[in-house]
Each structure stands twice: as structure tokens, then as C-alpha cells.
Amino acid sequence: MTPSTALGRIQPSATLAMTSRVLDLKRQGIDVIGLGAGEPDFDTPDFVKEAAIRAIHDGKTKYTNVDGTAELKAAIVAKFARDNALTYTPDQISVNVGGKHTLFNALVATIDAGDEVIVPAPYWVSYPDIVQFAGGKPVFVAAGSDQNYKVTPDQVEAAITQKTKWLILNSPSNPTGAAYSADELRAIGQMLERHPHVWVMTDDMYEHITYDGFDFATIAQVVPSLYDRTLTVNGCSKAYSMTGWRIGFAAGAPWLIKAMAKLQSQSTSNPCSIAQAAATAALSGDQSFLKDRATAFQKRRDLVVGMLNAIPGVNCPTPEGAFYVYPDLSGVIGKTTPKGDVLDSDEKIVGYLLDEGRVAAVHGSAFGLSPALRISYATSDDILRTACERIGEAIAACR
């Protein structure tokens, strides 16, 4: 017995691998600061936890509809109307076991062998692997720090072929924090009007974590002509600090939602009934805390960007959202460590920072654009300050 061919087309998640390594080091008593995990450090709001407890006491512990309870779908419909001025009906809503599961269902349900999916780089590590698992081909379109990590309509159009099935857009972005304005999305959407065979998958997971008054928009909202061929993906993990609850969701064409449910019926079946009750409360309850948390993240962003840009050889753009920075390390490549090792790749730089600086981040090559690294600033100011000091000291020790 050997692993399947499909399994051989994918790699383990680099972000989860780094998280596991940090946990192993900490278990050994080693003082290491982990900045690799994409997880908010805030707790799940009390009113959400209380809704879950009520659901348990009320006996809501049975199977639900495969792709979500009627109550949660109604809350999601209301969320899209409230936050995005998008009108959907329950048969256009899919509820899944986290946002990654949503993306997996949609891609596996629609991709045939040889189909192409345009993936802007830097990208979240799972996008190309899911495409490849489904038998498709990821087509990368790179946008560096000089473009603030955002692709242009011309770049995307140049990558479109008759085999193109999807364009994936992630805004605000994991790993860069870059976010597309309404005008930038409108320009991409107007270009896509010329290519009616291309669908759009928008990953809006960091919608509520934006800064400096940035006005979040999603493409089906600003380009209504794309509504029927857009899958708008979101979830509760990041904004509501519910990573472990595993609730993602999407809105799109009824036939696509039905296809995703068919796949889900033969894999996970329904998401956890208790988590669905909690998500219903999260989306329906008081949303005012979201701004307070975004304000706290913005303060951390400013701290990290300022300290990293003070390090010679590091260029860190200021992101519009999420809780990541993606500093360009071109000025560090080629330096030699005190032990005589040449830092000729961002993977080596990340290894050096972990071994000598005791700071864990994720190398840019895992996200499709080097040389860089992804740092998550979803932790305290004191920890971030110490981590940036360690990074600065480690790089300063190189020649």
C-alpha cells in the first residue's frame, strides 16, 4: 500500500510546521518567541461562549443539516446584507469546518484535471496545494513590495487562458496584510467582465481587521455583474477569535453551494452543532468590540513596522489589514552569520533567527515570494518588542 497520487501533489502546511516546531522547543524549556501562527491572541467573546453553553444545555448536540443550520444560515445572510450590501438567500449559503474547508470544497467540487486557477503571490500556503490536490494547475501572478503586494488588472489578464476557471483574491491578505480598495477591486472586476468563463473566489477572512480608516470592500459588492460567478468566502476564526471552533462559510450560486454540500455529505458531514450555535451568536450579536480589537492590532502593527524598518537590510511595507507583516529581506541575502554560514535564502534566514535569535517566523518562499518572511503580530506589545529586538540583534551580528 502506498499513498495516493493526489496526496503526492501537496506538501504539509509550512505555517503549521513552524507552529509545531515552536511548541517542541518550548516543551524543551527553550525561550523562543513564536510569531508564525495566524491566530488572534484575544479570547472568544463571552457572549459567544455563553451561547455555546446554552446550546449544550438545550440539547443541541445532534446532527444538523450537512452544510449548516437554518439559524446560522439566516445569520450569515443578515451578515452579508449588513456588512457588504450583498443579498443572498439560504440556498446560496454554505457552512463548513473552517475557511480552509470552504475553499477545499469549492475547488474540489469544480476543478477538473488541467484546469487553471490564478493565485496572486504572495499567497496563503493552502491555495496552490488545494488546487493541485484537485488536479488543477495554480498559475502564479507575483506582486512584490514595490506594488504593496497587490496585483494589477493587466497582470491578471495576462495570465488568463481558456483553461482558467478561478481567480483567488485574498483581502486583507495572509501573509502580507495588503488590502484591495474598492477602486482596485472595481478595476480587476471590469477586466474580468471580458472573460466570462473566469470565476472569482474571494477570501475575506480578515474583513474586520483593517486600519487607518480603510474601507473594506468585496468584489461582488463593487462589481455587481460578477455576483453570479463569485464565491464570497468568510468565517468566524479571525475577527471573532474562534479559530478552534472551526466555522467557515461562503455565499454563491445555488448550484455551486449544492455541489459543495454533496462533497461535504461524503466527508465531514455537518460542522459541530455547538460551534454553529456559537457562530450564530457571534454574527448576530454586538459587533462593537471588533473596532476595539482592530485598534489594538493597529497599535501592534505600527510598533512592528517601525522596529523592523529600523533594521539595516529590512524593508517592511505598512499593511492595511490582517495581523501580519511581510518584510522584504533582499538587503539581508548574502550576509554571513557569526558562525560563517551564508544567508543565501529566506529559509536560511528564518532558520538562523530561530537558532540564534530564538524568534520563529515563516519564510517567504512558503508563500510564493522571496526573499521575505511572514511575522504575525497577534501577541502582546512586550513580546513583539522583544522579538523585534532579537531580530535586529541577530541581523546586526551578520557581515
mmCIF file of N, CA and C in Angstrom, residues 166-253:
data_model
loop_
_atom_site.group_PDB
_atom_site.id
_atom_site.type_symbol
_atom_site.label_atom_id
_atom_site.label_comp_id
_atom_site.label_asym_id
_atom_site.label_seq_id
_atom_site.Cartn_x
_atom_site.Cartn_y
_atom_site.Cartn_z
ATOM 1 N N TRP A 166 -10.763 29.774 -12.096
ATOM 2 C CA TRP A 166 -10.936 30.648 -10.939
ATOM 3 C C TRP A 166 -9.798 31.675 -10.856
ATOM 4 N N LEU A 167 -10.109 32.811 -10.265
ATOM 5 C CA LEU A 167 -9.129 33.755 -9.721
ATOM 6 C C LEU A 167 -9.390 33.821 -8.232
ATOM 7 N N ILE A 168 -8.348 33.616 -7.430
ATOM 8 C CA ILE A 168 -8.485 33.729 -5.972
ATOM 9 C C ILE A 168 -7.991 35.098 -5.539
ATOM 10 N N LEU A 169 -8.825 35.815 -4.797
ATOM 11 C CA LEU A 169 -8.445 37.106 -4.219
ATOM 12 C C LEU A 169 -8.568 37.024 -2.703
ATOM 13 N N ASN A 170 -7.527 37.452 -2.011
ATOM 14 C CA ASN A 170 -7.499 37.425 -0.547
ATOM 15 C C ASN A 170 -7.194 38.836 -0.051
ATOM 16 N N SER A 171 -8.179 39.466 0.584
ATOM 17 C CA SER A 171 -8.023 40.853 1.019
ATOM 18 C C SER A 171 -8.860 41.089 2.273
ATOM 19 N N PRO A 172 -8.214 41.602 3.353
ATOM 20 C CA PRO A 172 -6.780 41.736 3.571
ATOM 21 C C PRO A 172 -6.079 40.376 3.489
ATOM 22 N N SER A 173 -4.818 40.449 3.126
ATOM 23 C CA SER A 173 -4.083 39.255 2.750
ATOM 24 C C SER A 173 -3.371 38.577 3.913
ATOM 25 N N ASN A 174 -3.408 37.278 3.872
ATOM 26 C CA ASN A 174 -2.467 36.435 4.589
ATOM 27 C C ASN A 174 -1.549 35.882 3.491
ATOM 28 N N PRO A 175 -0.283 36.335 3.404
ATOM 29 C CA PRO A 175 0.590 36.711 4.506
ATOM 30 C C PRO A 175 0.962 38.188 4.634
ATOM 31 N N THR A 176 0.511 39.063 3.744
ATOM 32 C CA THR A 176 1.101 40.412 3.696
ATOM 33 C C THR A 176 0.309 41.474 4.437
ATOM 34 N N GLY A 177 -0.979 41.257 4.657
ATOM 35 C CA GLY A 177 -1.830 42.290 5.225
ATOM 36 C C GLY A 177 -2.302 43.313 4.218
ATOM 37 N N ALA A 178 -1.855 43.216 2.972
ATOM 38 C CA ALA A 178 -2.279 44.160 1.938
ATOM 39 C C ALA A 178 -3.764 43.973 1.641
ATOM 40 N N ALA A 179 -4.462 45.083 1.404
ATOM 41 C CA ALA A 179 -5.901 45.024 1.131
ATOM 42 C C ALA A 179 -6.220 45.843 -0.103
ATOM 43 N N TYR A 180 -7.116 45.312 -0.926
ATOM 44 C CA TYR A 180 -7.529 45.995 -2.150
ATOM 45 C C TYR A 180 -8.653 46.985 -1.843
ATOM 46 N N SER A 181 -8.490 48.211 -2.328
ATOM 47 C CA SER A 181 -9.544 49.208 -2.183
ATOM 48 C C SER A 181 -10.699 48.873 -3.118
ATOM 49 N N ALA A 182 -11.823 49.545 -2.910
ATOM 50 C CA ALA A 182 -12.968 49.343 -3.802
ATOM 51 C C ALA A 182 -12.598 49.672 -5.242
ATOM 52 N N ASP A 183 -11.837 50.733 -5.443
ATOM 53 C CA ASP A 183 -11.435 51.106 -6.801
ATOM 54 C C ASP A 183 -10.528 50.057 -7.422
ATOM 55 N N GLU A 184 -9.609 49.493 -6.635
ATOM 56 C CA GLU A 184 -8.716 48.458 -7.157
ATOM 57 C C GLU A 184 -9.503 47.200 -7.519
ATOM 58 N N LEU A 185 -10.455 46.830 -6.684
ATOM 59 C CA LEU A 185 -11.295 45.678 -6.998
ATOM 60 C C LEU A 185 -12.158 45.948 -8.224
ATOM 61 N N ARG A 186 -12.662 47.166 -8.327
ATOM 62 C CA ARG A 186 -13.513 47.516 -9.471
ATOM 63 C C ARG A 186 -12.730 47.377 -10.780
ATOM 64 N N ALA A 187 -11.471 47.803 -10.763
ATOM 65 C CA ALA A 187 -10.644 47.704 -11.967
ATOM 66 C C ALA A 187 -10.417 46.246 -12.353
ATOM 67 N N ILE A 188 -10.153 45.397 -11.357
ATOM 68 C CA ILE A 188 -9.981 43.965 -11.647
ATOM 69 C C ILE A 188 -11.296 43.376 -12.153
ATOM 70 N N GLY A 189 -12.398 43.748 -11.516
ATOM 71 C CA GLY A 189 -13.698 43.223 -11.918
ATOM 72 C C GLY A 189 -14.099 43.629 -13.324
ATOM 73 N N GLN A 190 -13.836 44.877 -13.669
ATOM 74 C CA GLN A 190 -14.170 45.327 -15.022
ATOM 75 C C GLN A 190 -13.353 44.598 -16.070
ATOM 76 N N MET A 191 -12.110 44.248 -15.724
ATOM 77 C CA MET A 191 -11.317 43.431 -16.635
ATOM 78 C C MET A 191 -11.930 42.033 -16.773
ATOM 79 N N LEU A 192 -12.402 41.471 -15.658
ATOM 80 C CA LEU A 192 -12.966 40.123 -15.688
ATOM 81 C C LEU A 192 -14.277 40.063 -16.460
ATOM 82 N N GLU A 193 -14.946 41.176 -16.626
ATOM 83 C CA GLU A 193 -16.169 41.196 -17.434
ATOM 84 C C GLU A 193 -15.883 40.751 -18.869
ATOM 85 N N ARG A 194 -14.638 40.917 -19.296
ATOM 86 C CA ARG A 194 -14.257 40.498 -20.651
ATOM 87 C C ARG A 194 -13.958 39.001 -20.727
ATOM 88 N N HIS A 195 -13.975 38.317 -19.584
ATOM 89 C CA HIS A 195 -13.614 36.893 -19.534
ATOM 90 C C HIS A 195 -14.677 36.135 -18.744
ATOM 91 N N PRO A 196 -15.837 35.929 -19.335
ATOM 92 C CA PRO A 196 -16.972 35.375 -18.591
ATOM 93 C C PRO A 196 -16.794 33.938 -18.107
ATOM 94 N N HIS A 197 -15.757 33.244 -18.573
ATOM 95 C CA HIS A 197 -15.544 31.874 -18.098
ATOM 96 C C HIS A 197 -14.747 31.825 -16.794
ATOM 97 N N VAL A 198 -14.249 32.970 -16.326
ATOM 98 C CA VAL A 198 -13.428 33.001 -15.112
ATOM 99 C C VAL A 198 -14.299 33.370 -13.915
ATOM 100 N N TRP A 199 -14.284 32.521 -12.903
ATOM 101 C CA TRP A 199 -14.994 32.785 -11.658
ATOM 102 C C TRP A 199 -14.027 33.385 -10.633
ATOM 103 N N VAL A 200 -14.596 34.022 -9.620
ATOM 104 C CA VAL A 200 -13.792 34.679 -8.591
ATOM 105 C C VAL A 200 -14.100 34.072 -7.229
ATOM 106 N N MET A 201 -13.053 33.701 -6.518
ATOM 107 C CA MET A 201 -13.172 33.226 -5.147
ATOM 108 C C MET A 201 -12.514 34.261 -4.239
ATOM 109 N N THR A 202 -13.298 34.926 -3.427
ATOM 110 C CA THR A 202 -12.747 35.953 -2.553
ATOM 111 C C THR A 202 -12.637 35.416 -1.137
ATOM 112 N N ASP A 203 -11.450 35.478 -0.579
ATOM 113 C CA ASP A 203 -11.203 35.057 0.799
ATOM 114 C C ASP A 203 -11.161 36.327 1.651
ATOM 115 N N ASP A 204 -12.273 36.598 2.336
ATOM 116 C CA ASP A 204 -12.433 37.842 3.107
ATOM 117 C C ASP A 204 -12.300 37.613 4.608
ATOM 118 N N MET A 205 -11.530 36.613 5.002
ATOM 119 C CA MET A 205 -11.480 36.192 6.404
ATOM 120 C C MET A 205 -11.050 37.311 7.358
ATOM 121 N N TYR A 206 -10.267 38.268 6.865
ATOM 122 C CA TYR A 206 -9.758 39.339 7.737
ATOM 123 C C TYR A 206 -10.531 40.652 7.538
ATOM 124 N N GLU A 207 -11.745 40.541 7.051
ATOM 125 C CA GLU A 207 -12.572 41.700 6.721
ATOM 126 C C GLU A 207 -12.618 42.753 7.820
ATOM 127 N N HIS A 208 -12.758 42.339 9.063
ATOM 128 C CA HIS A 208 -12.971 43.283 10.156
ATOM 129 C C HIS A 208 -11.672 43.740 10.823
ATOM 130 N N ILE A 209 -10.534 43.326 10.276
ATOM 131 C CA ILE A 209 -9.249 43.737 10.858
ATOM 132 C C ILE A 209 -8.547 44.629 9.842
ATOM 133 N N THR A 210 -8.943 45.891 9.810
ATOM 134 C CA THR A 210 -8.361 46.876 8.901
ATOM 135 C C THR A 210 -8.010 48.131 9.679
ATOM 136 N N TYR A 211 -7.150 48.965 9.074
ATOM 137 C CA TYR A 211 -6.548 50.077 9.806
ATOM 138 C C TYR A 211 -6.627 51.402 9.040
ATOM 139 N N ASP A 212 -6.374 52.468 9.803
ATOM 140 C CA ASP A 212 -6.250 53.811 9.230
ATOM 141 C C ASP A 212 -7.491 54.224 8.441
ATOM 142 N N GLY A 213 -8.648 53.751 8.886
ATOM 143 C CA GLY A 213 -9.877 54.116 8.210
ATOM 144 C C GLY A 213 -10.103 53.418 6.882
ATOM 145 N N PHE A 214 -9.348 52.374 6.613
ATOM 146 C CA PHE A 214 -9.527 51.650 5.348
ATOM 147 C C PHE A 214 -10.950 51.123 5.256
ATOM 148 N N ASP A 215 -11.584 51.338 4.105
ATOM 149 C CA ASP A 215 -12.962 50.934 3.885
ATOM 150 C C ASP A 215 -12.987 49.602 3.144
ATOM 151 N N PHE A 216 -13.277 48.525 3.853
ATOM 152 C CA PHE A 216 -13.261 47.192 3.257
ATOM 153 C C PHE A 216 -14.351 47.071 2.199
ATOM 154 N N ALA A 217 -14.016 46.371 1.126
ATOM 155 C CA ALA A 217 -14.996 46.056 0.083
ATOM 156 C C ALA A 217 -14.696 44.664 -0.444
ATOM 157 N N THR A 218 -15.704 44.026 -1.009
ATOM 158 C CA THR A 218 -15.527 42.725 -1.630
ATOM 159 C C THR A 218 -16.053 42.813 -3.060
ATOM 160 N N ILE A 219 -15.536 41.989 -3.957
ATOM 161 C CA ILE A 219 -15.691 42.251 -5.388
ATOM 162 C C ILE A 219 -17.135 42.132 -5.881
ATOM 163 N N ALA A 220 -17.921 41.210 -5.333
ATOM 164 C CA ALA A 220 -19.310 41.106 -5.769
ATOM 165 C C ALA A 220 -20.116 42.335 -5.367
ATOM 166 N N GLN A 221 -19.641 43.027 -4.358
ATOM 167 C CA GLN A 221 -20.285 44.254 -3.888
ATOM 168 C C GLN A 221 -20.022 45.414 -4.839
ATOM 169 N N VAL A 222 -18.778 45.555 -5.297
ATOM 170 C CA VAL A 222 -18.420 46.723 -6.106
ATOM 171 C C VAL A 222 -18.571 46.474 -7.607
ATOM 172 N N VAL A 223 -18.641 45.211 -8.003
ATOM 173 C CA VAL A 223 -18.859 44.874 -9.418
ATOM 174 C C VAL A 223 -20.046 43.913 -9.486
ATOM 175 N N PRO A 224 -21.271 44.420 -9.428
ATOM 176 C CA PRO A 224 -22.459 43.552 -9.375
ATOM 177 C C PRO A 224 -22.564 42.568 -10.535
ATOM 178 N N SER A 225 -21.960 42.888 -11.669
ATOM 179 C CA SER A 225 -22.025 41.978 -12.815
ATOM 180 C C SER A 225 -21.326 40.654 -12.540
ATOM 181 N N LEU A 226 -20.463 40.615 -11.517
ATOM 182 C CA LEU A 226 -19.745 39.389 -11.172
ATOM 183 C C LEU A 226 -20.457 38.577 -10.089
ATOM 184 N N TYR A 227 -21.575 39.078 -9.600
ATOM 185 C CA TYR A 227 -22.271 38.431 -8.479
ATOM 186 C C TYR A 227 -22.516 36.949 -8.738
ATOM 187 N N ASP A 228 -22.995 36.601 -9.932
ATOM 188 C CA ASP A 228 -23.378 35.225 -10.218
ATOM 189 C C ASP A 228 -22.191 34.282 -10.378
ATOM 190 N N ARG A 229 -20.989 34.817 -10.542
ATOM 191 C CA ARG A 229 -19.810 33.951 -10.666
ATOM 192 C C ARG A 229 -18.746 34.279 -9.630
ATOM 193 N N THR A 230 -19.206 34.695 -8.457
ATOM 194 C CA THR A 230 -18.307 34.948 -7.336
ATOM 195 C C THR A 230 -18.712 34.084 -6.150
ATOM 196 N N LEU A 231 -17.731 33.438 -5.546
ATOM 197 C CA LEU A 231 -17.942 32.761 -4.266
ATOM 198 C C LEU A 231 -17.279 33.633 -3.204
ATOM 199 N N THR A 232 -18.091 34.209 -2.324
ATOM 200 C CA THR A 232 -17.594 35.101 -1.291
ATOM 201 C C THR A 232 -17.399 34.300 -0.013
ATOM 202 N N VAL A 233 -16.132 34.136 0.375
ATOM 203 C CA VAL A 233 -15.760 33.262 1.488
ATOM 204 C C VAL A 233 -15.414 34.095 2.714
ATOM 205 N N ASN A 234 -15.870 33.642 3.866
ATOM 206 C CA ASN A 234 -15.582 34.341 5.116
ATOM 207 C C ASN A 234 -15.644 33.320 6.249
ATOM 208 N N GLY A 235 -15.644 33.789 7.482
ATOM 209 C CA GLY A 235 -15.693 32.871 8.606
ATOM 210 C C GLY A 235 -15.597 33.601 9.923
ATOM 211 N N CYS A 236 -15.573 32.824 10.987
ATOM 212 C CA CYS A 236 -15.560 33.398 12.344
ATOM 213 C C CYS A 236 -14.188 33.362 12.999
ATOM 214 N N SER A 237 -13.225 32.677 12.386
ATOM 215 C CA SER A 237 -11.966 32.381 13.066
ATOM 216 C C SER A 237 -11.197 33.611 13.512
ATOM 217 N N LYS A 238 -10.987 34.569 12.617
ATOM 218 C CA LYS A 238 -10.045 35.648 12.899
ATOM 219 C C LYS A 238 -10.703 36.804 13.648
ATOM 220 N N ALA A 239 -11.745 37.388 13.078
ATOM 221 C CA ALA A 239 -12.353 38.564 13.699
ATOM 222 C C ALA A 239 -12.945 38.244 15.064
ATOM 223 N N TYR A 240 -13.538 37.061 15.196
ATOM 224 C CA TYR A 240 -14.224 36.707 16.436
ATOM 225 C C TYR A 240 -13.374 35.823 17.346
ATOM 226 N N SER A 241 -12.109 35.647 17.006
ATOM 227 C CA SER A 241 -11.190 34.831 17.813
ATOM 228 C C SER A 241 -11.778 33.443 18.073
ATOM 229 N N MET A 242 -12.203 32.797 17.005
ATOM 230 C CA MET A 242 -12.843 31.485 17.111
ATOM 231 C C MET A 242 -12.114 30.450 16.262
ATOM 232 N N THR A 243 -10.780 30.513 16.239
ATOM 233 C CA THR A 243 -10.019 29.600 15.389
ATOM 234 C C THR A 243 -10.330 28.139 15.698
ATOM 235 N N GLY A 244 -10.396 27.793 16.956
ATOM 236 C CA GLY A 244 -10.625 26.406 17.334
ATOM 237 C C GLY A 244 -12.053 25.930 17.148
ATOM 238 N N TRP A 245 -12.984 26.835 16.965
ATOM 239 C CA TRP A 245 -14.386 26.453 16.785
ATOM 240 C C TRP A 245 -14.635 25.896 15.379
ATOM 241 N N ARG A 246 -13.802 26.274 14.420
ATOM 242 C CA ARG A 246 -13.822 25.747 13.054
ATOM 243 C C ARG A 246 -15.146 25.994 12.343
ATOM 244 N N ILE A 247 -15.450 27.259 12.100
ATOM 245 C CA ILE A 247 -16.623 27.617 11.309
ATOM 246 C C ILE A 247 -16.202 28.582 10.202
ATOM 247 N N GLY A 248 -16.337 28.123 8.976
ATOM 248 C CA GLY A 248 -16.175 28.972 7.805
ATOM 249 C C GLY A 248 -17.472 28.943 7.019
ATOM 250 N N PHE A 249 -17.640 29.911 6.127
ATOM 251 C CA PHE A 249 -18.862 29.929 5.335
ATOM 252 C C PHE A 249 -18.629 30.659 4.026
ATOM 253 N N ALA A 250 -19.563 30.495 3.120
ATOM 254 C CA ALA A 250 -19.458 31.142 1.813
ATOM 255 C C ALA A 250 -20.842 31.386 1.255
ATOM 256 N N ALA A 251 -20.906 32.330 0.323
ATOM 257 C CA ALA A 251 -22.140 32.626 -0.389
ATOM 258 C C ALA A 251 -21.843 32.617 -1.883
ATOM 259 N N GLY A 252 -22.748 32.006 -2.645
ATOM 260 C CA GLY A 252 -22.526 31.938 -4.082
ATOM 261 C C GLY A 252 -23.723 31.361 -4.808
ATOM 262 N N ALA A 253 -23.493 30.951 -6.023
ATOM 263 C CA ALA A 253 -24.556 30.413 -6.874
ATOM 264 C C ALA A 253 -25.153 29.154 -6.244
#
